[in-house]
Amino acid sequence: MTTDLWWKRAIIYEVNPADFNPIGSSGIHGVTERLDYIHSLGTDAILLTPLQPDATHAQEIAPNLGTLDDFDDLLREASSRHLRVLLDLDPAIPAADLPSVARFWLNRGIAGFHVSGTNDAARTQAATLRTANASYLGQRILIADADPNLPPPSQPQPQPEPATRGRHHAHARSQRKSTTGVPATTFTTLDTQLPQLLLDNRLGAITSLSATAIRPVIERLQDIQQTGHSLPLLATDGPTSTRSMSRYADGKHDLAIAKLLATLLFTTRAESLIYYGQELGVRSSSASAATTPLIIWDAPPAPAKGQLVSAPEASAPDTAPNAAPNAALEDANPNSLLNWYRQLSALHHGNATLASGASITINHDDQNVLALVRKPKVVSAGSPVLVLLFNLTAQPVRLSLKADITKLGLRGSFLRTILRSDEGMGTMHLDEMTLAPYCAYIGELRY
């Protein structure tokens, strides 16, 4: 029997059954039909947007989404693939009804809930659901929204103390300094009223790629971890924000921008939330009409015998306004955005330094470059420091990190590439390196 917490280093796939893959009158059945696809992304759990028709019928499913039988079938099929199912509840459900609503869905086998909002009503709802979850066997979790009013951390960010790694141990209550400079209480497993995950979707409100805007969000993730028992859950897209491909795409570097954002999503201290379709470059917030799907799932028909066909531009998402991406074509193309997500997912789950290493930001805002250092507790040849670089501009950037690395007390002269989103090859020297436009780079610090 394992005691590992499934939601640590988790990847959660949020999906709206209404337009993900609608089949007949059942959007839920459409999700079930695409579970193998969702699983291929390294997903640990599926978060369903609200299924209930309204707050007063919270134990029902809206007729346009399917039936309870469809939902039960989804749960069975997801379980067979080691996927958990989470449910987003209507925040307007009356407080008196909430305990019975929670038991209804937990009895069916869901793995937990998401509570929207940060006001008093949301906090009360979260406490009720957390209590309901605790009365069931298995690791049932609660996702709450992070308070957007938490002040951003100051610079320079101090290196986290090694004791930070013990935040989940019982009897680990202590006072530690957060990156804001304010002492932060580290809670123990006895603090059962806190959500396991805090969803931070502030990146979804940033309308331009700016290191000055993005860096404080990344630093705040460390504060969330040090403030309590909850872990941060990072999202770049979601139902309340314009999709990132629509926010940032410039018509020339669309694929590079999408890969850069994906790299950021998977390489911080946070768990990761994928909003359905962002791994394909979806631009529309929803299907515009019944004849215009959000995602095209099947490959186009083969050309007639003898017909000449030009080579497809399958490596980049379609740049036509609100064009639906083709999942089959992206699956077949090793350089596609979809397969980049799969590579990052494997790294997110498999790299120990990304999983537990301290996160330190380096301020290169003047060059509009985001630079992160991920430092393991014990640095060795087998467990090196990782350096992550993000060029947030449309021009090549020449960068020197030698002084920054030395100031952090780290040894190294070059970076050995683990993953990069451009077509560059070879190592990157700390004295001088060049980042291609909108390049995301991950390398090991070596000397």
Short mmCIF file of C-alpha atoms in Angstrom, two decimals:
data_model
loop_
_atom_site.label_atom_id
_atom_site.label_comp_id
_atom_site.label_asym_id
_atom_site.label_seq_id
_atom_site.Cartn_x
_atom_site.Cartn_y
_atom_site.Cartn_z
CA MET A 1 0.00 0.00 0.00
CA THR A 2 1.44 3.37 -0.98
CA THR A 3 1.15 6.54 1.08
CA ASP A 4 2.10 8.81 -1.81
CA LEU A 5 -0.27 11.72 -2.33
CA TRP A 6 -1.56 11.58 -5.89
CA TRP A 7 -2.11 15.32 -6.01
CA LYS A 8 1.57 16.17 -5.39
CA ARG A 9 3.15 16.97 -8.80
CA ALA A 10 -0.25 16.37 -10.33
CA ILE A 11 -1.44 17.40 -13.76
CA ILE A 12 -5.15 18.23 -13.85
CA TYR A 13 -7.08 18.52 -17.09
CA GLU A 14 -10.07 20.86 -16.85
CA VAL A 15 -12.76 20.19 -19.41
CA ASN A 16 -16.17 21.55 -20.33
CA PRO A 17 -18.17 18.55 -21.63
CA ALA A 18 -20.46 20.83 -23.62
CA ASP A 19 -18.00 21.46 -26.44
CA PHE A 20 -14.96 19.24 -25.81
CA ASN A 21 -16.21 16.32 -27.88
CA PRO A 22 -20.01 16.39 -27.95
CA ILE A 23 -21.58 13.12 -29.06
CA GLY A 24 -25.30 13.32 -29.70
CA SER A 25 -26.99 14.69 -26.60
CA SER A 26 -24.22 13.72 -24.18
CA GLY A 27 -21.15 15.84 -23.71
CA ILE A 28 -20.14 13.58 -20.81
CA HIS A 29 -20.07 10.57 -23.12
CA GLY A 30 -17.85 12.58 -25.44
CA VAL A 31 -15.32 13.03 -22.60
CA THR A 32 -15.41 9.28 -21.96
CA GLU A 33 -14.66 8.63 -25.63
CA ARG A 34 -11.48 10.74 -25.37
CA LEU A 35 -10.06 9.41 -22.10
CA ASP A 36 -7.15 7.73 -23.87
CA TYR A 37 -6.23 11.10 -25.37
CA ILE A 38 -6.47 12.83 -21.98
CA HIS A 39 -4.40 10.06 -20.37
CA SER A 40 -1.71 10.47 -23.06
CA LEU A 41 -0.99 13.94 -21.67
CA GLY A 42 0.20 12.44 -18.39
CA THR A 43 -2.96 13.62 -16.68
CA ASP A 44 -3.66 12.55 -13.10
CA ALA A 45 -7.21 13.89 -12.80
CA ILE A 46 -10.01 15.45 -14.82
CA LEU A 47 -11.81 18.51 -13.49
CA LEU A 48 -15.29 18.86 -14.96
CA THR A 49 -16.86 22.30 -15.18
CA PRO A 50 -20.30 22.51 -13.48
CA LEU A 51 -22.66 19.77 -14.65
CA GLN A 52 -25.76 20.73 -12.68
CA PRO A 53 -28.58 22.62 -14.41
CA ASP A 54 -28.72 25.15 -11.54
CA ALA A 55 -27.90 25.54 -7.85
CA THR A 56 -31.27 24.16 -6.68
CA HIS A 57 -30.83 20.91 -8.65
CA ALA A 58 -27.28 20.17 -7.58
CA GLN A 59 -27.76 16.39 -7.57
CA GLU A 60 -28.75 16.32 -11.22
CA ILE A 61 -26.97 16.73 -14.54
CA ALA A 62 -28.08 19.28 -17.12
CA PRO A 63 -29.94 17.41 -19.88
CA ASN A 64 -27.72 18.88 -22.61
CA LEU A 65 -24.66 17.30 -20.96
CA GLY A 66 -26.00 13.77 -20.45
CA THR A 67 -27.32 11.59 -17.67
CA LEU A 68 -26.15 10.17 -14.36
CA ASP A 69 -25.61 6.87 -16.17
CA ASP A 70 -23.23 8.67 -18.55
CA PHE A 71 -21.44 10.13 -15.54
CA ASP A 72 -21.10 6.76 -13.82
CA ASP A 73 -19.71 5.30 -17.04
CA LEU A 74 -17.14 8.12 -17.18
CA LEU A 75 -16.07 7.36 -13.61
CA ARG A 76 -15.61 3.64 -14.36
CA GLU A 77 -13.65 4.22 -17.55
CA ALA A 78 -11.49 6.91 -15.97
CA SER A 79 -10.68 4.66 -13.01
CA SER A 80 -9.55 1.90 -15.36
CA ARG A 81 -6.97 4.36 -16.71
CA HIS A 82 -5.91 5.55 -13.22
CA LEU A 83 -7.58 8.90 -13.82
CA ARG A 84 -9.52 10.58 -11.03
CA VAL A 85 -12.56 12.77 -11.64
CA LEU A 86 -13.10 16.09 -9.84
CA LEU A 87 -16.23 18.22 -9.94
CA ASP A 88 -16.65 21.98 -10.06
CA LEU A 89 -19.71 22.82 -7.96
CA ASP A 90 -22.02 25.78 -8.48
CA PRO A 91 -20.97 28.32 -5.82
CA ALA A 92 -24.62 29.34 -5.38
CA ILE A 93 -25.68 25.99 -3.86
CA PRO A 94 -27.49 26.80 -0.58
CA ALA A 95 -25.32 26.15 2.47
CA ALA A 96 -27.98 23.92 4.03
CA ASP A 97 -27.99 21.67 0.96
CA LEU A 98 -24.24 21.45 0.49
CA PRO A 99 -23.47 18.51 2.85
CA SER A 100 -26.01 16.26 1.15
CA VAL A 101 -24.88 17.41 -2.29
CA ALA A 102 -21.28 16.61 -1.42
CA ARG A 103 -22.19 13.13 -0.14
CA PHE A 104 -24.24 12.46 -3.27
CA TRP A 105 -21.27 13.03 -5.59
CA LEU A 106 -18.68 11.47 -3.30
CA ASN A 107 -20.81 8.32 -3.04
CA ARG A 108 -20.72 8.07 -6.81
CA GLY A 109 -16.93 7.97 -6.66
CA ILE A 110 -15.53 11.41 -7.47
CA ALA A 111 -12.13 12.33 -6.04
CA GLY A 112 -13.00 15.82 -4.86
CA PHE A 113 -14.28 19.29 -5.67
CA HIS A 114 -13.25 22.73 -6.86
CA VAL A 115 -14.71 25.78 -5.12
CA SER A 116 -14.76 29.02 -7.11
CA GLY A 117 -14.14 32.39 -5.51
CA THR A 118 -12.31 33.77 -2.50
CA ASN A 119 -15.10 35.54 -0.62
CA ASP A 120 -16.60 34.48 2.69
CA ALA A 121 -19.25 32.33 1.01
CA ALA A 122 -16.58 30.44 -0.94
CA ARG A 123 -14.52 29.88 2.20
CA THR A 124 -17.58 28.56 4.04
CA GLN A 125 -18.37 26.23 1.15
CA ALA A 126 -14.75 25.05 1.10
CA ALA A 127 -14.81 24.22 4.82
CA THR A 128 -18.01 22.19 4.39
CA LEU A 129 -16.61 20.24 1.46
CA ARG A 130 -13.28 19.64 3.19
CA THR A 131 -15.16 18.11 6.13
CA ALA A 132 -17.22 15.95 3.77
CA ASN A 133 -14.09 14.75 1.95
CA ALA A 134 -12.40 13.79 5.21
CA SER A 135 -15.22 11.38 6.07
CA TYR A 136 -14.50 9.21 3.00
CA LEU A 137 -11.74 6.70 2.42
CA GLY A 138 -9.19 7.44 -0.25
CA GLN A 139 -7.50 10.70 -1.09
CA ARG A 140 -10.43 13.02 -1.76
CA ILE A 141 -9.21 16.55 -2.30
CA LEU A 142 -10.44 20.12 -2.39
CA ILE A 143 -9.22 22.79 -4.82
CA ALA A 144 -9.86 26.38 -3.78
CA ASP A 145 -8.99 29.60 -5.56
CA ALA A 146 -5.91 31.42 -4.30
CA ASP A 147 -6.57 34.88 -2.89
CA PRO A 148 -5.57 37.33 -5.64
CA ASN A 149 -4.92 40.00 -3.00
CA LEU A 150 -1.93 38.20 -1.51
CA PRO A 151 0.84 40.81 -1.88
CA PRO A 152 3.56 39.91 -4.38
CA PRO A 153 6.92 38.88 -2.94
CA SER A 154 9.76 41.35 -2.90
CA GLN A 155 13.06 41.09 -4.74
CA PRO A 156 15.64 39.76 -4.36
CA GLN A 157 14.06 36.46 -3.38
CA PRO A 158 16.00 34.74 -0.59
CA GLN A 159 17.05 31.16 -1.09
CA PRO A 160 14.52 28.89 0.69
CA GLU A 161 15.76 27.14 3.78
CA PRO A 162 16.14 23.34 3.49
CA ALA A 163 13.51 22.93 6.20
CA THR A 164 10.88 24.05 3.68
CA ARG A 165 10.86 20.50 2.34
CA GLY A 166 9.32 19.27 5.57
CA ARG A 167 6.12 21.25 5.19
CA HIS A 168 3.95 18.13 4.90
CA HIS A 169 5.34 16.28 7.90
CA ALA A 170 3.28 16.03 11.08
CA HIS A 171 4.75 17.99 14.01
CA ALA A 172 6.38 20.36 11.50
CA ARG A 173 4.60 23.50 12.72
CA SER A 174 7.08 26.35 12.77
CA GLN A 175 7.53 29.99 11.83
CA ARG A 176 9.41 30.57 8.58
CA LYS A 177 10.09 33.60 6.49
CA SER A 178 8.04 33.85 3.33
CA THR A 179 9.38 35.55 0.23
CA THR A 180 7.37 38.62 1.26
CA GLY A 181 9.54 38.92 4.38
CA VAL A 182 6.55 38.18 6.66
CA PRO A 183 6.78 35.13 8.93
CA ALA A 184 4.62 32.35 7.52
CA THR A 185 3.13 29.54 9.57
CA THR A 186 3.74 26.06 8.24
CA PHE A 187 0.70 23.93 9.03
CA THR A 188 0.67 20.23 9.79
CA THR A 189 -1.55 17.45 8.54
CA LEU A 190 -3.82 18.21 11.51
CA ASP A 191 -5.05 21.37 9.74
CA THR A 192 -7.83 19.51 7.96
CA GLN A 193 -9.90 22.55 7.01
CA LEU A 194 -7.38 23.77 4.44
CA PRO A 195 -7.70 22.81 0.75
CA GLN A 196 -5.02 20.55 -0.67
CA LEU A 197 -4.58 22.75 -3.74
CA LEU A 198 -4.89 26.50 -4.29
CA LEU A 199 -5.60 27.44 -7.90
CA ASP A 200 -3.57 30.46 -9.02
CA ASN A 201 -4.86 31.69 -12.37
CA ARG A 202 -3.32 35.17 -12.35
CA LEU A 203 -1.33 34.37 -15.50
CA GLY A 204 -4.68 34.23 -17.30
CA ALA A 205 -5.16 37.94 -16.62
CA ILE A 206 -1.80 38.99 -18.09
CA THR A 207 -2.40 40.26 -21.60
CA SER A 208 1.19 40.66 -22.81
CA LEU A 209 4.30 38.56 -22.30
CA SER A 210 6.17 40.63 -19.76
CA ALA A 211 8.80 39.37 -17.33
CA THR A 212 7.90 42.22 -14.98
CA ALA A 213 4.31 40.94 -14.80
CA ILE A 214 4.98 37.20 -14.84
CA ARG A 215 7.91 37.00 -12.42
CA PRO A 216 5.90 38.02 -9.30
CA VAL A 217 3.29 35.35 -10.09
CA ILE A 218 5.98 32.66 -10.20
CA GLU A 219 7.54 33.92 -6.97
CA ARG A 220 4.15 33.87 -5.28
CA LEU A 221 3.90 30.12 -5.83
CA GLN A 222 6.75 29.67 -3.35
CA ASP A 223 4.85 31.82 -0.83
CA ILE A 224 1.73 29.66 -1.18
CA GLN A 225 3.80 26.58 -0.36
CA GLN A 226 5.41 28.17 2.67
CA THR A 227 2.20 29.74 4.00
CA GLY A 228 0.38 26.52 4.81
CA HIS A 229 -0.48 22.94 4.03
CA SER A 230 -1.94 23.79 0.59
CA LEU A 231 0.07 23.42 -2.60
CA PRO A 232 -0.23 25.84 -5.53
CA LEU A 233 -1.98 24.79 -8.73
CA LEU A 234 -0.89 26.95 -11.66
CA ALA A 235 -3.11 27.73 -14.65
CA THR A 236 -2.45 29.88 -17.72
CA ASP A 237 -5.91 29.34 -19.23
CA GLY A 238 -9.36 28.83 -17.79
CA PRO A 239 -13.09 29.46 -18.23
CA THR A 240 -12.88 33.06 -16.97
CA SER A 241 -9.97 34.24 -19.13
CA THR A 242 -9.27 34.71 -22.82
CA ARG A 243 -7.34 31.74 -24.15
CA SER A 244 -3.58 32.23 -24.16
CA MET A 245 -3.30 31.65 -27.92
CA SER A 246 -5.65 34.57 -28.47
CA ARG A 247 -3.88 36.75 -25.88
CA TYR A 248 -0.31 36.26 -27.08
CA ALA A 249 -0.18 34.91 -30.66
CA ASP A 250 1.34 37.36 -33.13
CA GLY A 251 0.73 35.44 -36.37
CA LYS A 252 4.43 34.71 -36.83
CA HIS A 253 5.69 33.02 -33.66
CA ASP A 254 2.47 31.35 -32.55
CA LEU A 255 3.88 27.87 -32.01
CA ALA A 256 6.98 29.19 -30.23
CA ILE A 257 4.84 31.33 -27.90
CA ALA A 258 2.54 28.40 -27.09
CA LYS A 259 5.52 26.13 -26.34
CA LEU A 260 7.11 28.79 -24.12
CA LEU A 261 3.94 29.17 -22.07
CA ALA A 262 3.58 25.41 -21.74
CA THR A 263 7.16 25.14 -20.49
CA LEU A 264 6.47 27.71 -17.80
CA LEU A 265 3.30 25.87 -16.76
CA PHE A 266 5.12 22.58 -16.13
CA THR A 267 8.41 23.69 -14.56
CA THR A 268 7.54 25.77 -11.48
CA ARG A 269 7.05 24.54 -7.90
CA ALA A 270 3.31 24.27 -8.61
CA GLU A 271 1.08 21.49 -9.80
CA SER A 272 -0.24 22.12 -13.34
CA LEU A 273 -3.73 22.66 -14.73
CA ILE A 274 -4.35 22.25 -18.46
CA TYR A 275 -7.52 23.88 -19.76
CA TYR A 276 -8.92 21.65 -22.47
CA GLY A 277 -7.61 22.42 -25.94
CA GLN A 278 -4.72 24.67 -24.91
CA GLU A 279 -2.39 21.74 -25.65
CA LEU A 280 -3.60 21.96 -29.26
CA GLY A 281 -3.54 25.74 -29.59
CA VAL A 282 -7.29 26.30 -29.35
CA ARG A 283 -8.14 29.99 -29.63
CA SER A 284 -11.93 30.10 -29.23
CA SER A 285 -13.48 30.22 -25.79
CA SER A 286 -16.20 27.86 -26.99
CA ALA A 287 -17.58 26.37 -30.18
CA SER A 288 -19.19 29.20 -32.14
CA ALA A 289 -21.86 27.02 -33.73
CA ALA A 290 -23.00 23.41 -33.88
CA THR A 291 -21.19 23.04 -37.20
CA THR A 292 -17.95 24.55 -35.87
CA PRO A 293 -16.30 22.20 -33.36
CA LEU A 294 -13.73 23.47 -30.90
CA ILE A 295 -11.41 20.57 -31.75
CA ILE A 296 -11.29 18.40 -34.88
CA TRP A 297 -10.48 14.90 -33.67
CA ASP A 298 -10.09 12.89 -36.86
CA ALA A 299 -7.51 13.22 -39.61
CA PRO A 300 -8.72 14.64 -42.93
CA PRO A 301 -9.60 12.06 -45.57
CA ALA A 302 -6.73 10.66 -47.60
CA PRO A 303 -6.28 12.27 -51.03
CA ALA A 304 -7.59 10.44 -54.06
CA LYS A 305 -5.13 8.15 -55.79
CA GLY A 306 -2.78 10.14 -57.99
CA GLN A 307 -3.72 13.49 -56.44
CA LEU A 308 -0.75 15.76 -55.63
CA VAL A 309 -0.76 17.18 -52.13
CA SER A 310 1.59 19.83 -50.76
CA ALA A 311 3.42 19.12 -47.51
CA PRO A 312 1.22 20.04 -44.52
CA GLU A 313 2.21 22.78 -42.11
CA ALA A 314 1.34 20.51 -39.22
CA SER A 315 3.99 21.77 -36.83
CA ALA A 316 2.20 25.05 -36.16
CA PRO A 317 -1.37 25.66 -35.01
CA ASP A 318 -3.67 27.11 -37.66
CA THR A 319 -3.37 30.89 -37.51
CA ALA A 320 -6.82 31.57 -39.00
CA PRO A 321 -9.07 33.34 -36.47
CA ASN A 322 -10.74 30.76 -34.21
CA ALA A 323 -9.69 27.88 -36.48
CA ALA A 324 -10.21 24.48 -34.86
CA PRO A 325 -6.96 22.51 -34.50
CA ASN A 326 -6.78 18.93 -35.70
CA ALA A 327 -5.78 16.57 -32.87
CA ALA A 328 -4.94 13.66 -35.19
CA LEU A 329 -2.49 15.74 -37.23
CA GLU A 330 -0.80 17.10 -34.11
CA ASP A 331 -0.56 13.60 -32.66
CA ALA A 332 1.25 12.40 -35.79
CA ASN A 333 3.70 15.32 -35.84
CA PRO A 334 6.60 14.96 -33.35
CA ASN A 335 7.21 18.73 -33.40
CA SER A 336 3.62 19.70 -32.65
CA LEU A 337 2.40 21.62 -29.62
CA LEU A 338 0.54 18.52 -28.44
CA ASN A 339 3.69 16.41 -28.35
CA TRP A 340 5.59 19.24 -26.66
CA TYR A 341 3.02 19.07 -23.86
CA ARG A 342 3.61 15.33 -23.59
CA GLN A 343 7.39 15.85 -23.28
CA LEU A 344 6.90 18.47 -20.58
CA SER A 345 4.45 16.26 -18.73
CA ALA A 346 7.00 13.45 -18.58
CA LEU A 347 9.62 15.90 -17.29
CA HIS A 348 7.19 17.33 -14.73
CA HIS A 349 6.52 13.87 -13.31
CA GLY A 350 10.00 12.42 -13.65
CA ASN A 351 12.55 15.11 -12.76
CA ALA A 352 13.31 15.16 -9.01
CA THR A 353 14.68 18.71 -9.03
CA LEU A 354 11.53 20.07 -10.67
CA ALA A 355 9.48 18.09 -8.16
CA SER A 356 11.12 19.30 -4.97
CA GLY A 357 13.95 21.71 -5.68
CA ALA A 358 13.92 25.27 -4.40
CA SER A 359 12.84 27.91 -6.90
CA ILE A 360 14.88 31.11 -7.29
CA THR A 361 14.20 33.85 -9.81
CA ILE A 362 16.87 35.99 -11.45
CA ASN A 363 15.83 39.48 -12.46
CA HIS A 364 16.47 40.11 -16.14
CA ASP A 365 13.30 42.14 -16.62
CA ASP A 366 15.27 44.80 -18.52
CA GLN A 367 15.78 42.24 -21.31
CA ASN A 368 12.26 40.82 -20.91
CA VAL A 369 13.75 37.44 -20.06
CA LEU A 370 12.36 35.26 -17.29
CA ALA A 371 15.13 33.25 -15.62
CA LEU A 372 14.53 30.59 -12.98
CA VAL A 373 16.96 28.44 -11.02
CA ARG A 374 15.72 25.15 -9.58
CA LYS A 375 18.11 23.95 -6.88
CA PRO A 376 17.93 20.47 -5.31
CA LYS A 377 18.52 20.10 -1.59
CA VAL A 378 21.82 18.34 -2.28
CA VAL A 379 23.58 19.35 -5.48
CA SER A 380 25.59 16.58 -7.14
CA ALA A 381 26.55 15.29 -10.55
CA GLY A 382 23.48 13.09 -10.50
CA SER A 383 21.24 15.83 -9.12
CA PRO A 384 22.36 19.09 -10.75
CA VAL A 385 20.90 22.57 -10.55
CA LEU A 386 18.46 23.36 -13.36
CA VAL A 387 18.32 26.70 -15.13
CA LEU A 388 15.17 27.69 -17.03
CA LEU A 389 15.18 30.58 -19.48
CA PHE A 390 12.26 32.22 -21.27
CA ASN A 391 12.79 34.85 -23.95
CA LEU A 392 9.53 36.79 -23.93
CA THR A 393 10.41 38.87 -26.99
CA ALA A 394 10.19 38.52 -30.76
CA GLN A 395 13.92 39.18 -31.14
CA PRO A 396 17.00 37.12 -30.25
CA VAL A 397 18.41 38.06 -26.84
CA ARG A 398 22.06 37.86 -25.80
CA LEU A 399 22.31 36.95 -22.14
CA SER A 400 25.02 36.45 -19.52
CA LEU A 401 24.27 34.51 -16.33
CA LYS A 402 27.79 34.07 -14.95
CA ALA A 403 27.53 36.83 -12.35
CA ASP A 404 24.03 35.72 -11.31
CA ILE A 405 25.08 32.11 -10.78
CA THR A 406 28.18 33.15 -8.85
CA LYS A 407 26.12 35.46 -6.63
CA LEU A 408 23.89 32.51 -5.71
CA GLY A 409 26.96 30.56 -4.57
CA LEU A 410 26.60 27.99 -7.34
CA ARG A 411 29.38 26.48 -9.43
CA GLY A 412 29.10 26.17 -13.19
CA SER A 413 30.33 27.42 -16.52
CA PHE A 414 27.79 26.06 -18.99
CA LEU A 415 24.32 24.56 -19.34
CA ARG A 416 23.76 21.07 -20.71
CA THR A 417 20.50 21.05 -22.62
CA ILE A 418 17.59 18.97 -21.34
CA LEU A 419 14.86 20.50 -23.46
CA ARG A 420 14.54 23.54 -25.68
CA SER A 421 11.69 24.79 -27.81
CA ASP A 422 13.78 26.17 -30.67
CA GLU A 423 15.95 24.28 -33.15
CA GLY A 424 19.23 25.15 -31.44
CA MET A 425 21.83 22.54 -30.59
CA GLY A 426 24.66 22.14 -28.11
CA THR A 427 25.44 23.66 -24.73
CA MET A 428 24.84 27.21 -23.53
CA HIS A 429 27.80 29.04 -21.94
CA LEU A 430 27.06 31.21 -18.93
CA ASP A 431 29.37 34.02 -20.07
CA GLU A 432 27.30 34.61 -23.16
CA MET A 433 24.36 32.86 -24.76
CA THR A 434 21.73 33.74 -27.32
CA LEU A 435 18.06 32.89 -26.91
CA ALA A 436 15.96 32.69 -30.06
CA PRO A 437 12.69 34.64 -30.22
CA TYR A 438 10.20 33.23 -27.71
CA CYS A 439 12.58 30.39 -26.86
CA ALA A 440 12.05 28.28 -23.74
CA TYR A 441 15.19 26.55 -22.53
CA ILE A 442 15.87 24.01 -19.75
CA GLY A 443 19.46 23.06 -18.95
CA GLU A 444 21.58 21.46 -16.24
CA LEU A 445 24.26 23.63 -14.64
CA ARG A 446 27.65 22.00 -15.27
CA TYR A 447 31.33 22.92 -15.01
#
